[in-house]
GROMACS .gro file of C-alpha atoms in nm:
model
  489
    1MET     CA    1  13.057   7.767   1.439
    2LYS     CA    2  12.910   7.537   1.679
    3SER     CA    3  12.574   7.717   1.675
    4LEU     CA    4  12.571   7.715   1.292
    5TRP     CA    5  12.627   7.327   1.283
    6ALA     CA    6  12.330   7.296   1.545
    7TYR     CA    7  12.101   7.478   1.307
    8LEU     CA    8  12.205   7.274   1.019
    9ILE     CA    9  12.171   6.953   1.200
   10VAL     CA   10  11.815   7.030   1.322
   11GLY     CA   11  11.721   7.181   0.998
   12ALA     CA   12  11.839   6.862   0.805
   13LEU     CA   13  11.661   6.653   1.071
   14LEU     CA   14  11.335   6.837   1.014
   15LEU     CA   15  11.347   6.854   0.638
   16GLY     CA   16  11.473   6.492   0.592
   17GLY     CA   17  11.177   6.367   0.804
   18LEU     CA   18  10.912   6.601   0.629
   19LEU     CA   19  11.046   6.456   0.284
   20VAL     CA   20  11.033   6.107   0.381
   21SER     CA   21  10.687   6.135   0.518
   22ALA     CA   22  10.568   6.328   0.194
   23PHE     CA   23  10.701   6.044  -0.020
   24PHE     CA   24  10.605   5.741   0.180
   25SER     CA   25  10.331   5.846   0.405
   26PRO     CA   26   9.985   5.647   0.293
   27ILE     CA   27   9.743   5.883   0.103
   28TRP     CA   28   9.439   5.870   0.331
   29TYR     CA   29   9.064   5.985   0.347
   30ASP     CA   30   9.103   6.359   0.474
   31ASP     CA   31   9.434   6.383   0.285
   32ALA     CA   32   9.280   6.311  -0.045
   33GLY     CA   33   8.971   6.502   0.036
   34HIS     CA   34   9.168   6.828   0.074
   35PHE     CA   35   9.356   6.764  -0.239
   36LEU     CA   36   9.036   6.711  -0.452
   37VAL     CA   37   8.915   7.058  -0.331
   38ALA     CA   38   9.259   7.221  -0.409
   39ARG     CA   39   9.269   7.055  -0.750
   40GLU     CA   40   8.943   7.200  -0.840
   41VAL     CA   41   9.098   7.559  -0.752
   42ALA     CA   42   9.377   7.482  -0.979
   43ARG     CA   43   9.132   7.417  -1.274
   44GLY     CA   44   8.957   7.741  -1.206
   45HIS     CA   45   8.653   7.623  -1.053
   46GLY     CA   46   8.700   7.767  -0.718
   47MET     CA   47   8.668   7.580  -0.394
   48CYS     CA   48   8.430   7.310  -0.459
   49TYR     CA   49   8.406   6.918  -0.381
   50PRO     CA   50   8.392   6.707  -0.693
   51LEU     CA   51   8.138   6.426  -0.677
   52ASN     CA   52   8.272   6.262  -0.988
   53SER     CA   53   8.583   6.226  -1.204
   54THR     CA   54   8.479   6.479  -1.489
   55GLY     CA   55   8.423   6.767  -1.236
   56GLU     CA   56   8.079   6.828  -1.395
   57VAL     CA   57   7.922   6.789  -1.033
   58CYS     CA   58   8.115   6.992  -0.791
   59LEU     CA   59   7.953   7.133  -0.463
   60ALA     CA   60   8.077   7.484  -0.348
   61ASP     CA   61   7.888   7.431  -0.020
   62SER     CA   62   7.984   7.070   0.064
   63PRO     CA   63   8.059   6.968   0.409
   64PHE     CA   64   8.356   6.790   0.287
   65ILE     CA   65   8.543   7.139   0.253
   66THR     CA   66   8.706   7.160   0.587
   67MET     CA   67   9.027   7.331   0.473
   68GLY     CA   68   8.971   7.702   0.442
   69PRO     CA   69   9.058   7.961   0.163
   70VAL     CA   70   9.373   8.071   0.326
   71GLN     CA   71   9.532   7.742   0.234
   72ALA     CA   72   9.297   7.600  -0.029
   73TYR     CA   73   9.370   7.873  -0.279
   74PRO     CA   74   9.767   7.884  -0.234
   75MET     CA   75   9.751   7.489  -0.275
   76GLY     CA   76   9.545   7.522  -0.589
   77TRP     CA   77   9.783   7.802  -0.751
   78TRP     CA   78  10.068   7.561  -0.643
   79LEU     CA   79   9.915   7.269  -0.823
   80ARG     CA   80   9.826   7.477  -1.137
   81PHE     CA   81  10.216   7.558  -1.139
   82TRP     CA   82  10.374   7.216  -1.042
   83GLY     CA   83  10.113   6.965  -1.163
   84GLU     CA   84   9.799   6.825  -1.021
   85THR     CA   85   9.941   6.549  -0.814
   86MET     CA   86   9.943   6.454  -0.451
   87LEU     CA   87  10.317   6.480  -0.432
   88ALA     CA   88  10.315   6.825  -0.555
   89GLY     CA   89  10.055   6.917  -0.280
   90ARG     CA   90  10.268   6.734  -0.031
   91MET     CA   91  10.581   6.954  -0.125
   92LEU     CA   92  10.390   7.269  -0.052
   93MET     CA   93  10.283   7.109   0.287
   94VAL     CA   94  10.655   7.067   0.348
   95LEU     CA   95  10.728   7.419   0.292
   96LEU     CA   96  10.439   7.541   0.514
   97SER     CA   97  10.557   7.296   0.782
   98LEU     CA   98  10.892   7.442   0.778
   99GLY     CA   99  10.746   7.784   0.802
  100ALA     CA  100  10.555   7.661   1.097
  101ALA     CA  101  10.875   7.521   1.259
  102ILE     CA  102  11.041   7.878   1.202
  103ALA     CA  103  10.749   8.060   1.369
  104PHE     CA  104  10.760   7.799   1.657
  105TYR     CA  105  11.142   7.874   1.698
  106ARG     CA  106  11.075   8.262   1.699
  107PHE     CA  107  10.809   8.199   1.969
  108ALA     CA  108  11.026   7.987   2.178
  109ARG     CA  109  11.314   8.241   2.154
  110VAL     CA  110  11.100   8.482   2.328
  111LEU     CA  111  11.054   8.253   2.621
  112THR     CA  112  11.406   8.103   2.633
  113THR     CA  113  11.748   8.103   2.487
  114SER     CA  114  11.829   8.043   2.118
  115GLY     CA  115  11.996   7.710   2.205
  116LYS     CA  116  11.706   7.588   2.409
  117ALA     CA  117  11.461   7.710   2.145
  118LEU     CA  118  11.643   7.490   1.887
  119ILE     CA  119  11.607   7.179   2.105
  120ALA     CA  120  11.235   7.245   2.121
  121VAL     CA  121  11.222   7.254   1.750
  122GLY     CA  122  11.423   6.933   1.732
  123ILE     CA  123  11.201   6.764   1.970
  124MET     CA  124  10.896   6.841   1.744
  125GLY     CA  125  11.118   6.768   1.449
  126VAL     CA  126  11.148   6.381   1.548
  127ASN     CA  127  10.796   6.327   1.643
  128ILE     CA  128  10.606   6.105   1.407
  129GLN     CA  129  10.276   6.305   1.407
  130PHE     CA  130  10.419   6.640   1.322
  131LEU     CA  131  10.618   6.468   1.055
  132THR     CA  132  10.326   6.291   0.929
  133TYR     CA  133  10.053   6.562   0.951
  134GLY     CA  134  10.314   6.828   0.845
  135ALA     CA  135  10.364   6.660   0.498
  136GLU     CA  136  10.006   6.557   0.409
  137VAL     CA  137   9.757   6.780   0.263
  138LEU     CA  138   9.597   6.891   0.592
  139GLY     CA  139   9.564   7.226   0.759
  140GLU     CA  140   9.652   7.167   1.123
  141VAL     CA  141  10.022   7.236   1.107
  142PRO     CA  142  10.013   7.567   0.905
  143MET     CA  143   9.717   7.647   1.145
  144MET     CA  144   9.917   7.607   1.436
  145GLY     CA  145  10.221   7.794   1.286
  146LEU     CA  146  10.003   8.103   1.259
  147VAL     CA  147   9.868   8.065   1.617
  148ILE     CA  148  10.208   8.050   1.757
  149GLY     CA  149  10.331   8.318   1.541
  150GLY     CA  150  10.036   8.542   1.656
  151MET     CA  151  10.144   8.468   2.011
  152SER     CA  152  10.504   8.580   1.949
  153PHE     CA  153  10.399   8.929   1.820
  154LEU     CA  154  10.143   8.940   2.107
  155LEU     CA  155  10.407   8.902   2.363
  156ARG     CA  156  10.637   9.157   2.185
  157TRP     CA  157  10.353   9.407   2.236
  158GLU     CA  158  10.284   9.296   2.593
  159ARG     CA  159  10.658   9.364   2.675
  160GLY     CA  160  10.636   9.717   2.563
  161LYS     CA  161  10.701   9.701   2.183
  162ALA     CA  162  10.490   9.909   1.925
  163MET     CA  163  10.107   9.847   1.896
  164TRP     CA  164  10.149   9.711   1.556
  165ASN     CA  165  10.271   9.389   1.707
  166ALA     CA  166   9.943   9.354   1.848
  167GLY     CA  167   9.780   9.412   1.525
  168LEU     CA  168  10.006   9.158   1.345
  169GLY     CA  169   9.932   8.894   1.595
  170LEU     CA  170   9.574   8.948   1.559
  171LEU     CA  171   9.602   8.923   1.169
  172LEU     CA  172   9.783   8.583   1.193
  173TRP     CA  173   9.515   8.439   1.438
  174CYS     CA  174   9.243   8.548   1.189
  175LEU     CA  175   9.457   8.375   0.917
  176ALA     CA  176   9.475   8.065   1.125
  177VAL     CA  177   9.080   8.065   1.134
  178GLY     CA  178   9.088   8.103   0.770
  179ILE     CA  179   9.266   7.761   0.745
  180LYS     CA  180   9.082   7.572   0.996
  181GLU     CA  181   8.771   7.740   1.134
  182TYR     CA  182   8.734   7.533   1.446
  183ALA     CA  183   9.045   7.714   1.569
  184ILE     CA  184   8.823   8.005   1.680
  185LEU     CA  185   8.701   7.791   1.965
  186PRO     CA  186   9.030   7.722   2.153
  187ILE     CA  187   9.149   8.057   2.040
  188GLY     CA  188   8.849   8.237   2.186
  189LEU     CA  189   8.878   8.017   2.509
  190SER     CA  190   9.242   8.107   2.554
  191LEU     CA  191   9.168   8.474   2.534
  192GLY     CA  192   8.916   8.420   2.810
  193ILE     CA  193   9.171   8.224   3.027
  194TRP     CA  194   9.455   8.462   2.955
  195PHE     CA  195   9.198   8.756   3.078
  196LEU     CA  196   9.122   8.590   3.405
  197MET     CA  197   9.479   8.496   3.462
  198ARG     CA  198   9.554   8.873   3.416
  199LEU     CA  199   9.268   8.971   3.640
  200ILE     CA  200   9.359   8.739   3.923
  201SER     CA  201   9.727   8.840   3.927
  202LYS     CA  202   9.612   9.211   3.882
  203ASN     CA  203   9.852   9.247   3.583
  204LYS     CA  204   9.682   9.549   3.403
  205PRO     CA  205   9.339   9.375   3.376
  206LEU     CA  206   9.184   9.674   3.171
  207GLN     CA  207   9.457   9.659   2.923
  208ALA     CA  208   9.399   9.279   2.883
  209LEU     CA  209   9.022   9.331   2.867
  210ALA     CA  210   9.050   9.587   2.587
  211LEU     CA  211   9.278   9.383   2.386
  212THR     CA  212   9.076   9.042   2.419
  213SER     CA  213   8.759   9.235   2.331
  214VAL     CA  214   8.904   9.363   2.025
  215TYR     CA  215   9.061   9.014   1.928
  216ALA     CA  216   8.720   8.842   1.991
  217ALA     CA  217   8.529   9.093   1.778
  218MET     CA  218   8.784   9.069   1.492
  219LEU     CA  219   8.786   8.671   1.497
  220ALA     CA  220   8.408   8.682   1.481
  221LEU     CA  221   8.425   8.916   1.185
  222THR     CA  222   8.640   8.698   1.018
  223LEU     CA  223   8.425   8.406   1.040
  224LEU     CA  224   8.137   8.619   0.916
  225LEU     CA  225   8.350   8.741   0.623
  226LEU     CA  226   8.458   8.381   0.509
  227HIS     CA  227   8.098   8.301   0.481
  228GLY     CA  228   7.946   8.618   0.339
  229GLY     CA  229   7.769   8.724   0.656
  230VAL     CA  230   7.530   8.605   0.929
  231ARG     CA  231   7.309   8.395   0.695
  232GLY     CA  232   7.585   8.232   0.511
  233LEU     CA  233   7.747   8.118   0.853
  234GLN     CA  234   7.409   7.987   0.957
  235ALA     CA  235   7.396   7.780   0.637
  236TYR     CA  236   7.752   7.666   0.689
  237LEU     CA  237   7.661   7.552   1.050
  238VAL     CA  238   7.352   7.376   0.951
  239ALA     CA  239   7.530   7.174   0.657
  240ARG     CA  240   7.794   7.074   0.905
  241GLN     CA  241   7.588   7.019   1.223
  242SER     CA  242   7.679   6.651   1.215
  243TYR     CA  243   8.040   6.733   1.297
  244GLY     CA  244   7.917   6.794   1.648
  245SER     CA  245   7.985   6.430   1.693
  246GLU     CA  246   8.351   6.514   1.629
  247PHE     CA  247   8.397   6.838   1.805
  248LEU     CA  248   8.168   6.773   2.096
  249ALA     CA  249   8.196   6.396   2.126
  250PHE     CA  250   8.268   6.392   2.509
  251ASN     CA  251   8.464   6.088   2.441
  252PHE     CA  252   8.714   6.132   2.722
  253GLY     CA  253   8.848   5.771   2.722
  254ILE     CA  254   9.006   5.808   2.371
  255SER     CA  255   9.146   6.161   2.410
  256LEU     CA  256   9.312   6.034   2.763
  257LYS     CA  257   9.432   5.750   2.596
  258PHE     CA  258   9.604   5.947   2.335
  259LEU     CA  259   9.766   6.189   2.604
  260LEU     CA  260   9.849   5.883   2.828
  261LEU     CA  261  10.118   5.772   2.574
  262LYS     CA  262  10.266   6.136   2.532
  263PRO     CA  263  10.522   6.205   2.794
  264LEU     CA  264  10.620   6.529   2.620
  265PHE     CA  265  10.283   6.656   2.701
  266TRP     CA  266  10.267   6.563   3.074
  267LEU     CA  267  10.637   6.662   3.142
  268GLY     CA  268  10.608   7.001   2.933
  269THR     CA  269  10.262   7.100   3.074
  270GLY     CA  270  10.362   7.022   3.421
  271ALA     CA  271  10.684   7.228   3.371
  272MET     CA  272  10.472   7.502   3.221
  273VAL     CA  273  10.220   7.522   3.534
  274LEU     CA  274  10.521   7.508   3.773
  275LYS     CA  275  10.710   7.784   3.591
  276TRP     CA  276  10.412   8.024   3.596
  277ARG     CA  277  10.329   7.961   3.966
  278VAL     CA  278  10.699   8.035   4.067
  279LYS     CA  279  10.786   8.331   3.824
  280ARG     CA  280  10.426   8.462   3.746
  281ARG     CA  281  10.550   8.578   3.407
  282GLY     CA  282  10.329   8.714   3.157
  283ALA     CA  283  10.460   8.495   2.880
  284ASP     CA  284  10.412   8.184   3.080
  285ALA     CA  285  10.053   8.299   3.154
  286MET     CA  286   9.973   8.336   2.792
  287THR     CA  287  10.130   8.011   2.696
  288LEU     CA  288   9.954   7.823   2.990
  289SER     CA  289   9.630   7.993   2.869
  290VAL     CA  290   9.667   7.863   2.523
  291GLN     CA  291   9.754   7.529   2.633
  292LEU     CA  292   9.474   7.483   2.853
  293ALA     CA  293   9.231   7.619   2.592
  294TRP     CA  294   9.361   7.340   2.332
  295LEU     CA  295   9.336   7.088   2.606
  296VAL     CA  296   8.978   7.136   2.686
  297PHE     CA  297   8.891   7.150   2.316
  298PHE     CA  298   9.086   6.815   2.265
  299LEU     CA  299   8.915   6.662   2.581
  300LEU     CA  300   8.560   6.743   2.426
  301SER     CA  301   8.634   6.612   2.074
  302ALA     CA  302   8.649   6.273   1.938
  303GLY     CA  303   9.017   6.240   2.035
  304TYR     CA  304   9.177   6.229   1.691
  305ASP     CA  305   9.549   6.247   1.652
  306ARG     CA  306   9.530   6.540   1.438
  307PHE     CA  307   9.376   6.735   1.736
  308GLY     CA  308   9.590   6.587   2.011
  309PHE     CA  309   9.918   6.639   1.873
  310LEU     CA  310   9.872   7.027   1.872
  311LEU     CA  311   9.913   6.994   2.225
  312LEU     CA  312  10.282   6.881   2.213
  313PHE     CA  313  10.405   7.210   2.060
  314LEU     CA  314  10.429   7.437   2.354
  315PRO     CA  315  10.539   7.164   2.617
  316ALA     CA  316  10.855   7.102   2.400
  317ILE     CA  317  10.967   7.459   2.490
  318TYR     CA  318  10.948   7.377   2.857
  319VAL     CA  319  11.102   7.037   2.814
  320ALA     CA  320  11.388   7.170   2.621
  321GLU     CA  321  11.489   7.394   2.907
  322PHE     CA  322  11.606   7.099   3.097
  323ALA     CA  323  11.811   6.929   2.823
  324PRO     CA  324  12.112   7.149   2.867
  325TYR     CA  325  12.131   7.079   3.238
  326LEU     CA  326  12.100   6.685   3.172
  327TRP     CA  327  12.369   6.708   2.912
  328ARG     CA  328  12.606   6.880   3.153
  329GLU     CA  329  12.523   6.636   3.424
  330ALA     CA  330  12.579   6.335   3.185
  331GLY     CA  331  12.921   6.466   3.107
  332ARG     CA  332  13.030   6.586   3.465
  333LYS     CA  333  13.254   6.290   3.506
  334ARG     CA  334  13.509   6.224   3.225
  335ASN     CA  335  13.484   5.847   3.256
  336TRP     CA  336  13.248   5.713   3.009
  337ALA     CA  337  13.093   6.069   2.965
  338TRP     CA  338  13.030   5.989   2.588
  339ALA     CA  339  12.839   5.665   2.681
  340ARG     CA  340  12.618   5.851   2.936
  341ARG     CA  341  12.541   6.133   2.673
  342LEU     CA  342  12.475   5.881   2.406
  343ALA     CA  343  12.221   5.707   2.639
  344LEU     CA  344  12.076   6.025   2.710
  345VAL     CA  345  12.016   6.085   2.323
  346ILE     CA  346  11.875   5.741   2.285
  347VAL     CA  347  11.631   5.767   2.567
  348GLY     CA  348  11.539   6.129   2.459
  349LEU     CA  349  11.453   5.984   2.099
  350ALA     CA  350  11.255   5.693   2.256
  351ILE     CA  351  11.040   5.908   2.460
  352PHE     CA  352  10.983   6.193   2.223
  353SER     CA  353  10.997   6.034   1.875
  354GLN     CA  354  10.696   5.801   1.929
  355GLN     CA  355  10.858   5.516   1.702
  356THR     CA  356  10.918   5.758   1.404
  357TYR     CA  357  11.211   5.595   1.281
  358TRP     CA  358  11.069   5.248   1.316
  359VAL     CA  359  10.782   5.338   1.116
  360PHE     CA  360  10.935   5.538   0.865
  361GLY     CA  361  11.217   5.291   0.814
  362LYS     CA  362  10.965   5.007   0.754
  363ARG     CA  363  10.790   5.240   0.478
  364VAL     CA  364  11.117   5.310   0.317
  365ALA     CA  365  11.238   4.958   0.311
  366HIS     CA  366  10.905   4.811   0.175
  367PRO     CA  367  10.731   5.101  -0.030
  368GLU     CA  368  10.522   4.844  -0.189
  369THR     CA  369  10.319   4.817   0.132
  370VAL     CA  370  10.222   5.195   0.118
  371ASN     CA  371   9.860   5.211   0.007
  372ALA     CA  372   9.893   4.841  -0.081
  373THR     CA  373   9.499   4.798  -0.057
  374GLU     CA  374   9.417   5.098  -0.281
  375LEU     CA  375   9.682   4.983  -0.551
  376ALA     CA  376   9.526   4.652  -0.550
  377ALA     CA  377   9.191   4.775  -0.599
  378VAL     CA  378   9.314   4.997  -0.881
  379ALA     CA  379   9.463   4.689  -1.056
  380ILE     CA  380   9.132   4.525  -1.052
  381ALA     CA  381   8.940   4.842  -1.177
  382VAL     CA  382   9.201   4.852  -1.474
  383GLN     CA  383   9.144   4.489  -1.565
  384SER     CA  384   8.745   4.513  -1.523
  385ARG     CA  385   8.504   4.558  -1.809
  386ILE     CA  386   8.311   4.790  -1.562
  387PRO     CA  387   8.366   5.145  -1.700
  388LYS     CA  388   8.289   5.340  -1.384
  389VAL     CA  389   8.371   5.294  -1.002
  390PHE     CA  390   8.142   5.407  -0.724
  391THR     CA  391   8.294   5.441  -0.377
  392VAL     CA  392   8.247   5.627  -0.046
  393GLU     CA  393   8.644   5.566   0.016
  394GLN     CA  394   8.716   5.920  -0.124
  395GLN     CA  395   9.096   5.862  -0.122
  396MET     CA  396   9.028   5.603  -0.407
  397ALA     CA  397   8.946   5.908  -0.635
  398VAL     CA  398   9.337   5.980  -0.651
  399PHE     CA  399   9.434   5.644  -0.733
  400LEU     CA  400   9.185   5.594  -1.000
  401ASP     CA  401   9.259   5.916  -1.180
  402ARG     CA  402   9.611   5.782  -1.221
  403VAL     CA  403   9.480   5.511  -1.452
  404GLY     CA  404   9.208   5.712  -1.604
  405LYS     CA  405   8.931   5.513  -1.446
  406PRO     CA  406   8.610   5.729  -1.392
  407TRP     CA  407   8.468   5.755  -1.038
  408ARG     CA  408   8.182   5.877  -0.852
  409LEU     CA  409   8.165   5.991  -0.492
  410VAL     CA  410   7.892   6.096  -0.254
  411SER     CA  411   7.795   6.426  -0.099
  412ILE     CA  412   7.698   6.312   0.261
  413VAL     CA  413   7.986   6.319   0.499
  414PRO     CA  414   8.057   6.014   0.714
  415SER     CA  415   7.934   6.180   1.042
  416ALA     CA  416   7.604   6.256   0.857
  417ALA     CA  417   7.576   5.921   0.699
  418LEU     CA  418   7.488   5.725   1.026
  419GLY     CA  419   7.113   5.639   1.014
  420GLN     CA  420   7.063   5.748   0.656
  421LYS     CA  421   6.826   5.505   0.473
  422LEU     CA  422   6.912   5.443   0.109
  423PRO     CA  423   6.966   5.804  -0.026
  424PRO     CA  424   6.917   5.815  -0.408
  425GLU     CA  425   7.289   5.885  -0.494
  426PHE     CA  426   7.391   5.550  -0.316
  427LYS     CA  427   7.203   5.361  -0.589
  428LEU     CA  428   7.445   5.200  -0.857
  429ASP     CA  429   7.411   5.313  -1.215
  430ARG     CA  430   7.395   5.031  -1.463
  431ASP     CA  431   7.761   5.083  -1.574
  432GLU     CA  432   7.899   5.123  -1.228
  433ALA     CA  433   8.077   4.868  -0.976
  434MET     CA  434   8.074   4.984  -0.607
  435LEU     CA  435   8.413   4.947  -0.440
  436ALA     CA  436   8.326   4.902  -0.040
  437GLY     CA  437   8.597   4.942   0.204
  438PRO     CA  438   8.608   5.037   0.596
  439TYR     CA  439   8.370   5.340   0.561
  440ALA     CA  440   8.124   5.144   0.367
  441PHE     CA  441   8.090   4.884   0.636
  442THR     CA  442   8.083   5.139   0.917
  443GLU     CA  443   7.958   5.504   0.873
  444TYR     CA  444   7.784   5.453   0.557
  445GLU     CA  445   7.652   5.108   0.602
  446ASP     CA  446   7.284   5.213   0.653
  447CYS     CA  447   7.306   5.402   0.323
  448PHE     CA  448   7.308   5.081   0.102
  449ASP     CA  449   7.038   4.833   0.010
  450TRP     CA  450   7.273   4.518   0.047
  451SER     CA  451   7.019   4.292  -0.052
  452LYS     CA  452   7.023   4.442  -0.386
  453LEU     CA  453   7.416   4.403  -0.435
  454GLN     CA  454   7.633   4.100  -0.548
  455VAL     CA  455   7.995   4.048  -0.468
  456TRP     CA  456   8.172   4.078  -0.794
  457ASP     CA  457   8.542   4.081  -0.676
  458SER     CA  458   8.750   4.114  -0.359
  459ILE     CA  459   9.087   4.257  -0.253
  460VAL     CA  460   9.270   4.107   0.035
  461VAL     CA  461   9.602   4.283   0.168
  462GLY     CA  462   9.705   4.192   0.498
  463GLU     CA  463   9.410   4.201   0.735
  464GLU     CA  464   9.214   4.426   0.500
  465ARG     CA  465   8.945   4.298   0.270
  466TRP     CA  466   8.756   4.525   0.019
  467TYR     CA  467   8.484   4.411  -0.215
  468TYR     CA  468   8.365   4.523  -0.549
  469PHE     CA  469   7.974   4.489  -0.585
  470GLN     CA  470   7.750   4.494  -0.874
  471SER     CA  471   7.368   4.533  -0.876
  472GLY     CA  472   7.175   4.220  -0.836
  473ASP     CA  473   6.977   4.023  -0.568
  474SER     CA  474   7.222   3.871  -0.306
  475GLY     CA  475   6.985   3.724  -0.051
  476ASN     CA  476   7.287   3.800   0.204
  477GLU     CA  477   7.206   4.137   0.347
  478GLY     CA  478   7.294   4.047   0.712
  479ALA     CA  479   7.639   3.918   0.620
  480TYR     CA  480   7.726   4.214   0.394
  481LYS     CA  481   7.624   4.470   0.663
  482ASN     CA  482   7.837   4.308   0.913
  483GLY     CA  483   8.134   4.300   0.681
  484ALA     CA  484   8.151   3.918   0.683
  485MET     CA  485   8.159   3.851   0.321
  486PRO     CA  486   8.139   3.522   0.123
  487ARG     CA  487   8.460   3.425  -0.037
  488THR     CA  488   8.481   3.473  -0.406
  489GLU     CA  489   8.674   3.280  -0.669
   0.00000   0.00000   0.00000
């Protein structure tokens, strides 16, 4: 009965956090971009990125499409049934994230006891990044669920179970690449590290070589199948070559800053290394190889949160192994045992939750602050006589759709926009007003002829200031490019 209550408590904690996140997390750039593609699937257009609200121009080869068909098509079918809304999409994400949590529990159960595995799930269930990204229309959590699920079956095969376990593990890894194609890089690297560890420890190296060779070949074949062959893959890589600034940024400062504030990473990864050195278990070797591969991938990237929080899953298992010991020690003496255990829980939440309840509490208490800027911009658009909005802030498409205001987006992704000089699609039509936010004044700033734009209206929410522009000589190009706009009445 006690174990049943433990499962119910952790499950409620996880589900409650994901639901709060789904309802109250702000809709943002990538979140909305993936939704727009899935919505086109729901409308029967296949995977394409719409450049206008009518869907007349929808690019199947758009570099904005970074969520693969393994998730985009189920999302589209789900939206067709439940409605083409962000909330409907996020409800599916909640279910997918719960599935990822179950896969995580099953893998942790292979490494340790059921109680400690449940604690590991609980540690991730209070983490703000898991709850936030797990409820938004993104691919990282479902992808990681498939990676970890594949590890579970691979370990079962390594421990003498039937060969089909290795095949099922490979299938799950291929599906993970079908959600986020960049996963093939850390997965491939982890296979190489795992083989080297088996070779050094003389733990059936020929068997490991055969397995890693088959896995690598099938993962490469998956990538080719996703793009219709070698030429399709080449075209895909050329269209997305600007993403090299994100995946190969070598910006170690940002990556290390993220990790510096993650005690779970340091404690768990350290325990992982120590346990492998002491016990030399094959399971720990695999876990460590995957962790090191994702760490290398993250350190070489631009250091985004969405990449970094993937390094917290496996360490949670090794941290959880110490939790029962600490609990017992806190209650060893009867006097004030409850206070010591309560303090232990509070300290644990403070270390591992990363301000989850503070941030989520503010959003729930003040829902009017969630996407306040976007809502204010829509209010101006509704009151406006301008019939159509042009913007590079793609999340605005979701909000403009709610009020039936036509919109137009661009085909050039932010990483490719830097240095672009006045592409034709950035010129305003006669019936358009341009809504400029953070991206307009950073990644896309060279794409506009600011001297031909006049401030028409502005939105100020907190420290954010967005502007509506109309065509017309401004004589103030430098101020516009630097975001230092004149005040408007």
